[in-house]
Coordinates of C-alpha atoms in Angstrom, one line a residue:
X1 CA 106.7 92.7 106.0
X2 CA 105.3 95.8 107.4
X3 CA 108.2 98.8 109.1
X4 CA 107.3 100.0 112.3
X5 CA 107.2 104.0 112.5
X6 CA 110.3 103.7 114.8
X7 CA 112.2 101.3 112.1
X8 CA 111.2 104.3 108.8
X9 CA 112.7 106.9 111.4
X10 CA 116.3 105.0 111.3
X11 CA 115.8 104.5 107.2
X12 CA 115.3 108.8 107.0
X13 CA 118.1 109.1 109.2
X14 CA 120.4 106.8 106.9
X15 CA 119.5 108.8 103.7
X16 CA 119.7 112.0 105.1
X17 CA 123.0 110.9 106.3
X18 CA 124.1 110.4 102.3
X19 CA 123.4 113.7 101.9
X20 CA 120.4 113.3 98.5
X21 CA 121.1 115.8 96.1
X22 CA 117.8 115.6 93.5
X23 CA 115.2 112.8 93.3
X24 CA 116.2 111.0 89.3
X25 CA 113.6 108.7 89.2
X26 CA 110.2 108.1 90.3
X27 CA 108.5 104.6 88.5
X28 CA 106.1 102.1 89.2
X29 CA 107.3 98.4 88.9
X30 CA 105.7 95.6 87.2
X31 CA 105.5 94.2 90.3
X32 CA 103.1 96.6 92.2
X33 CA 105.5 98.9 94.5
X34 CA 107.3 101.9 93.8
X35 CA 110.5 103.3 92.9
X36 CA 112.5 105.8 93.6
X37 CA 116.5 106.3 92.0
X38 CA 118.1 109.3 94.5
X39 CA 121.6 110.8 93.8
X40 CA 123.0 111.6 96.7
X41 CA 127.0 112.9 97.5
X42 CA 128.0 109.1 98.4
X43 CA 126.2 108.4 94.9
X44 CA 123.1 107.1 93.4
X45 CA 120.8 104.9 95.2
X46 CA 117.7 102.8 95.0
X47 CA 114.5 103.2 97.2
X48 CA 111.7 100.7 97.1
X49 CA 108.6 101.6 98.7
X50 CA 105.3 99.9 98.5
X51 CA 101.6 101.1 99.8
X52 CA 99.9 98.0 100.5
X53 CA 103.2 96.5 103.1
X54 CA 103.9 99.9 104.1
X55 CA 107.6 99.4 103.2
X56 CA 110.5 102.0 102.4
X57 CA 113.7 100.6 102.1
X58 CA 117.0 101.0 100.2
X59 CA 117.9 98.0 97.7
X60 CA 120.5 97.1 95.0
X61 CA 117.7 95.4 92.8
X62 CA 116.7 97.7 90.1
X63 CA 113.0 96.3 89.4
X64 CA 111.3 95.9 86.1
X65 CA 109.5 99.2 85.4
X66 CA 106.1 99.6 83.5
X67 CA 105.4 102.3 81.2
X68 CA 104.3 105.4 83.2
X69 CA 100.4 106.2 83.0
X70 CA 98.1 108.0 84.7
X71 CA 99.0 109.4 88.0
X72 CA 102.8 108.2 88.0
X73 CA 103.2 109.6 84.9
X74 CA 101.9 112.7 86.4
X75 CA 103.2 112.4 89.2
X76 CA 107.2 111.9 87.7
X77 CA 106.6 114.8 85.3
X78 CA 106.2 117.1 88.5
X79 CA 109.0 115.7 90.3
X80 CA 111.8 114.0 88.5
X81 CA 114.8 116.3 88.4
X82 CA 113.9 118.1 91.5
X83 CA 116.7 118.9 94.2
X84 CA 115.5 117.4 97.2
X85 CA 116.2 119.6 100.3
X86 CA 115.2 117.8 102.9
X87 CA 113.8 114.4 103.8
X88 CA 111.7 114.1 107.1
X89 CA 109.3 111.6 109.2
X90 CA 106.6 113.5 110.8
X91 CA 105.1 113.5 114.1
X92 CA 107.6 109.8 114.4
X93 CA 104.5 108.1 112.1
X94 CA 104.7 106.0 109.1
X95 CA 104.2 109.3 107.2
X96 CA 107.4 110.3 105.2
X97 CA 108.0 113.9 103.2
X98 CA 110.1 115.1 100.9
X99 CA 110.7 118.6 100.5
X100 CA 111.7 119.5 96.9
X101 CA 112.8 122.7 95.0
X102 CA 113.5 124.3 91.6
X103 CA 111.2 124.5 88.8
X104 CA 110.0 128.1 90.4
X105 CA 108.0 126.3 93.7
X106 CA 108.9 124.0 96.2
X107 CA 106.7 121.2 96.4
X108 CA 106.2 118.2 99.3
X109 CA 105.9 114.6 98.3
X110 CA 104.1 113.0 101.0
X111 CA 104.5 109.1 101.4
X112 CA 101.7 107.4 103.7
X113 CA 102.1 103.9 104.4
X114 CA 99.8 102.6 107.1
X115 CA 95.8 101.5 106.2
X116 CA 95.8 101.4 102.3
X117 CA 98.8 104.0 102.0
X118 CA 98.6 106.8 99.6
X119 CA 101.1 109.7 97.4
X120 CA 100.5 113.2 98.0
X121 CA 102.1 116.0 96.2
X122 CA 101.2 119.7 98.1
X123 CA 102.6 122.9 97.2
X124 CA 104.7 124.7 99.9
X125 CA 101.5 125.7 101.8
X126 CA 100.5 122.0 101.9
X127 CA 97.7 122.4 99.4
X128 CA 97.2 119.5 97.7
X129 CA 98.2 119.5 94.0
X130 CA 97.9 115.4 93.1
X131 CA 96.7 112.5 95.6
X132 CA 96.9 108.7 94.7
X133 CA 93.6 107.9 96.4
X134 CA 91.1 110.5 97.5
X135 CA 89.7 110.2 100.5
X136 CA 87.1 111.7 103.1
X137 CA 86.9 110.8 106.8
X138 CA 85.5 112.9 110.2
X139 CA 89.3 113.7 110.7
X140 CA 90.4 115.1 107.3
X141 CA 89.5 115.2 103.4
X142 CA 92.6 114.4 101.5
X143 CA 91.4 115.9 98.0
X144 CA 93.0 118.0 95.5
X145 CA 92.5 121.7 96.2
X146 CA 92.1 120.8 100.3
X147 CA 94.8 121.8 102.6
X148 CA 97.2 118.2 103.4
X149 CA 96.5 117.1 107.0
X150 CA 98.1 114.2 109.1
X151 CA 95.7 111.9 110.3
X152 CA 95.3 112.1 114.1
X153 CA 98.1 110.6 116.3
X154 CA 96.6 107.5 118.1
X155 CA 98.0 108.0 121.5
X156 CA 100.5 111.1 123.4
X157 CA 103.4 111.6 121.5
X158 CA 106.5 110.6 122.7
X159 CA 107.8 114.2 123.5
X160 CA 104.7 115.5 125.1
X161 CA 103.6 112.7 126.7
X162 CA 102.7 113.1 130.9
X163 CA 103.1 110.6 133.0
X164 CA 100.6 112.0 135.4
X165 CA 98.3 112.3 132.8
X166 CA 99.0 108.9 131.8
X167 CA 98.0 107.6 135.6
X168 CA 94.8 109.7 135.3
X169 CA 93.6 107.5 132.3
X170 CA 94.4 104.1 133.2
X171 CA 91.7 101.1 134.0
X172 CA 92.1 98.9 137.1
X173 CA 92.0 95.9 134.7
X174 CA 94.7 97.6 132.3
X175 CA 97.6 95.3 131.6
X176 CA 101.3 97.2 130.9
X177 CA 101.8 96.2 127.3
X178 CA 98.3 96.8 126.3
X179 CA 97.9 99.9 127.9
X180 CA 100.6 101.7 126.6
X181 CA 100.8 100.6 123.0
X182 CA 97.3 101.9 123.2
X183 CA 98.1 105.7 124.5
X184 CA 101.6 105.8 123.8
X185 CA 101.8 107.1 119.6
X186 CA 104.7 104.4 119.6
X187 CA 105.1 100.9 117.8
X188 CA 104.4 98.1 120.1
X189 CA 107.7 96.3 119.6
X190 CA 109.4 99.4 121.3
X191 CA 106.8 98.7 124.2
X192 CA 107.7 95.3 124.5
X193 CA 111.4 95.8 124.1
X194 CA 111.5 98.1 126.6
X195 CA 109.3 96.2 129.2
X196 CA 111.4 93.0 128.2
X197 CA 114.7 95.1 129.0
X198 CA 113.2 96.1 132.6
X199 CA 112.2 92.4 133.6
X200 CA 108.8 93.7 133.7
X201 CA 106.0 90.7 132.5
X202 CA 103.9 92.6 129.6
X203 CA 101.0 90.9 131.3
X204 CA 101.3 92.7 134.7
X205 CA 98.8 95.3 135.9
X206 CA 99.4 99.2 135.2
X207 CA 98.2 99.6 138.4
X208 CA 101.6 97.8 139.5
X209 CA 104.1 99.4 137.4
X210 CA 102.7 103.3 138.2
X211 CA 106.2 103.4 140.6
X212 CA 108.1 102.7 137.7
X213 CA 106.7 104.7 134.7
X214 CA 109.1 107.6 134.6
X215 CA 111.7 104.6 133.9
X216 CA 109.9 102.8 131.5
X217 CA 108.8 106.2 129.1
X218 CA 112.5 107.1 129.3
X219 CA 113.6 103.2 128.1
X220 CA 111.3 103.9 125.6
X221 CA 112.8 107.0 124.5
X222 CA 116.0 105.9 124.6
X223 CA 115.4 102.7 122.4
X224 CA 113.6 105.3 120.0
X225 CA 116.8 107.4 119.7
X226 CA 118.6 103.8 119.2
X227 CA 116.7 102.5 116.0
X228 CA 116.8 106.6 114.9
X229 CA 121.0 106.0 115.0
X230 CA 121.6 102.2 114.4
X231 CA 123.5 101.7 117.1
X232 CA 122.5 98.2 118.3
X233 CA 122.3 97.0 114.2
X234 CA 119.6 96.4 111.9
X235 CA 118.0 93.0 112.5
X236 CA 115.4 90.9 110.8
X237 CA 112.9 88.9 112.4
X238 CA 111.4 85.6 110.7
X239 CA 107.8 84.1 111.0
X240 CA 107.8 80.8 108.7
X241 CA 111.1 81.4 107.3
X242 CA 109.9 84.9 105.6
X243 CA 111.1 88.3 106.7
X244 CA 108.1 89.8 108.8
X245 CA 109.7 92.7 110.6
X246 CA 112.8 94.7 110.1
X247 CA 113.8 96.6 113.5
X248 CA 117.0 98.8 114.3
X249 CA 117.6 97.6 117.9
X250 CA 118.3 94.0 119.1
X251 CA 115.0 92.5 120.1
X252 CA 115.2 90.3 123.2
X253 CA 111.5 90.1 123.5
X254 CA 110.7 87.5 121.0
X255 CA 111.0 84.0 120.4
X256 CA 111.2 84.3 116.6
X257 CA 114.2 83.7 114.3
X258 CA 116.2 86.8 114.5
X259 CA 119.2 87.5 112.0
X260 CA 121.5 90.6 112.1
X261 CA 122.5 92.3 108.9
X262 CA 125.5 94.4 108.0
X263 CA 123.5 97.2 106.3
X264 CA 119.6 98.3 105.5
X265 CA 120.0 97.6 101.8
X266 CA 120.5 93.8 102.6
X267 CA 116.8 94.3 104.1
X268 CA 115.6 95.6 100.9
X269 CA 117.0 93.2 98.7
X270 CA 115.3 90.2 101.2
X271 CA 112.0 92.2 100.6
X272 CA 112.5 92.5 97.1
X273 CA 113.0 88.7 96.7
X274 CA 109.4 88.3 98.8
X275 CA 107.9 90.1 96.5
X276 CA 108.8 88.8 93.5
X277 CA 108.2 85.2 94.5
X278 CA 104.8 86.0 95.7
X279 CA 104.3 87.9 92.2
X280 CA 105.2 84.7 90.6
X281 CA 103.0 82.2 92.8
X282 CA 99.7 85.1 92.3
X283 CA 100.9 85.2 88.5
X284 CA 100.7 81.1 88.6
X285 CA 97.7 80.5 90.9
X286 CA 95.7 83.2 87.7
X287 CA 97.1 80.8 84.9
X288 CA 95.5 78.0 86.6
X289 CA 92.8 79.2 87.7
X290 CA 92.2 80.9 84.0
X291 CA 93.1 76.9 82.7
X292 CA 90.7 75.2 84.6
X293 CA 87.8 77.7 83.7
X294 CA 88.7 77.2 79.9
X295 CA 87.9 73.4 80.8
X296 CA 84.8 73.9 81.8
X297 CA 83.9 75.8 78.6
X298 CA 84.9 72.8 76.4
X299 CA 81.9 72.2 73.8
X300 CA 81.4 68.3 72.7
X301 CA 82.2 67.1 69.4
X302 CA 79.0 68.1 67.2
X303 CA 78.4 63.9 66.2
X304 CA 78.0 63.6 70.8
X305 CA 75.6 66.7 70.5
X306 CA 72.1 65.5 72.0
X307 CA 73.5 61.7 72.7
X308 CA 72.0 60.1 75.7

């Protein structure tokens, strides 16, 4: 299961709607993601978030911790115990901050989950003080002692985005859906929600639907502020009977198992579970494998030694 920027946007809203008082635990579990214990006015709550799904989601399973070494152990000496003053999304991408205080400087805990993911922790100024994974590209150089910088948005963001401009860069062979999941910096589900809720074929030529484009960037916007206030539900959508996407509007588009749930913690949990039982089948699929090398080490009885 991977969120969608639009689905993390609802999840901030829904903490920041609990009011988080000071972050009480930062861990790494046994099982390979994160997590995070906030106490908040409405009480204490559990966050687990993982790099390599890209997943941040409230749960009532308080996972197996290891013991801290190494950069979480660095990491929760600089921010356990910190009041948290504000949690944000930025630029509506799978990047999440948290803006902490006390301990004489505020400091920004930076959560990337798309590619490989990564944890940064910058000072108020965005220098960066600790980084999970170092890394260099043409666009930025997320090191310590750099300044933090987003990576690029992949399309026109959602509030700036022109629809002229969006007509002046458009292919005669570009197809709705595909074109605008391309420019748009929006998930495609949104896209194909929105064309779904307009009757228009995902398929059809941009060429056809440049009448209708005011319409379609404002369904877009509007489903946007829907998943941002849960107002349609939080549903799950199922591919082979596992959870594969959580989204915060009702999606007509697809043909896949859909399931509403009463709250976003019953989506955590489901993830949880996913995780553990693939833990356990990796975990079993290494004892075997180890088993069957072990086999092929087996020496013959010395009296067998040089028989024929």
């Amino acid at each position: 299961m991977n969120l969608s920027a639009i689905t993390i946007s609802g999840i901030i809203s829904y903490l920041n709607e609990l009011k988080p008082r000071y972050l009480k635990k930062f861990r790494e579990t046994i099982y390979g993601p994160y997590l995070m214990e906030l106490s908040t006015e409405s009480g204490d709550i559990i966050i687990i978030f993982s790099l390599d799904d890209g997943v941040f989601l409230p749960t009532s399973y308080l996972l197996k911790q290891g013991k801290s070494k190494g950069f979480v152990l660095d990491l929760k000496r600089r921010i356990e115990k910190r009041r948290i003053e504000k949690i944000e999304q930025i630029d509506l991408e799978r990047v999440i901050c948290f803006k902490m205080g006390e301990r004489g400087q505020q400091v920004k805990l930076y959560l990337e989950l798309f590619g490989k993911g990564n944890i940064v922790l910058t000072d108020p100024l965005d220098k960066i003080l600790m980084v999970k994974r170092s890394l260099k590209t043409k666009d930025r150089e997320i090191i310590p002692g750099k300044k933090y910088k987003l990576p690029p948005l992949r399309g026109f963001s959602l509030k700036e985005v022109n629809v002229r401009t969006l007509i002046n860069v458009a292919g005669n062979e570009d197809k709705a859906a595909s074109f605008l999941i391309k420019r748009l910096s929006i998930d495609k589900y949104v896209v194909l929600e929105a064309l779904h809720r307009m009757k228009i074929d995902p398929e059809t030529p941009f060429i056809n639907i440049k009448e209708n484009l005011s319409e379609i960037i404002e369904k877009i916007k509007e489903l946007a502020e829907i998943a941002e206030k849960r107002t349609e539900g939080i549903f799950m959508v199922y591919k082979n009977d596992s959870p594969a996407q959580l989204l915060l509007f009702n999606p007509s588009y697809t043909d896949e198992r859909v399931k509403k749930l009463v709250d976003l913690t019953i989506a955590g949990d489901e993830y949880v579970r996913e995780v553990i039982k693939r833990t356990e089948l990796e975990r079993k699929k290494e004892f075997m494998r180890k088993k069957a090398v072990s086999y092929t080490h087996l020496t013959l009885p010395n009296e067998l030694d040089g028989v024929d």
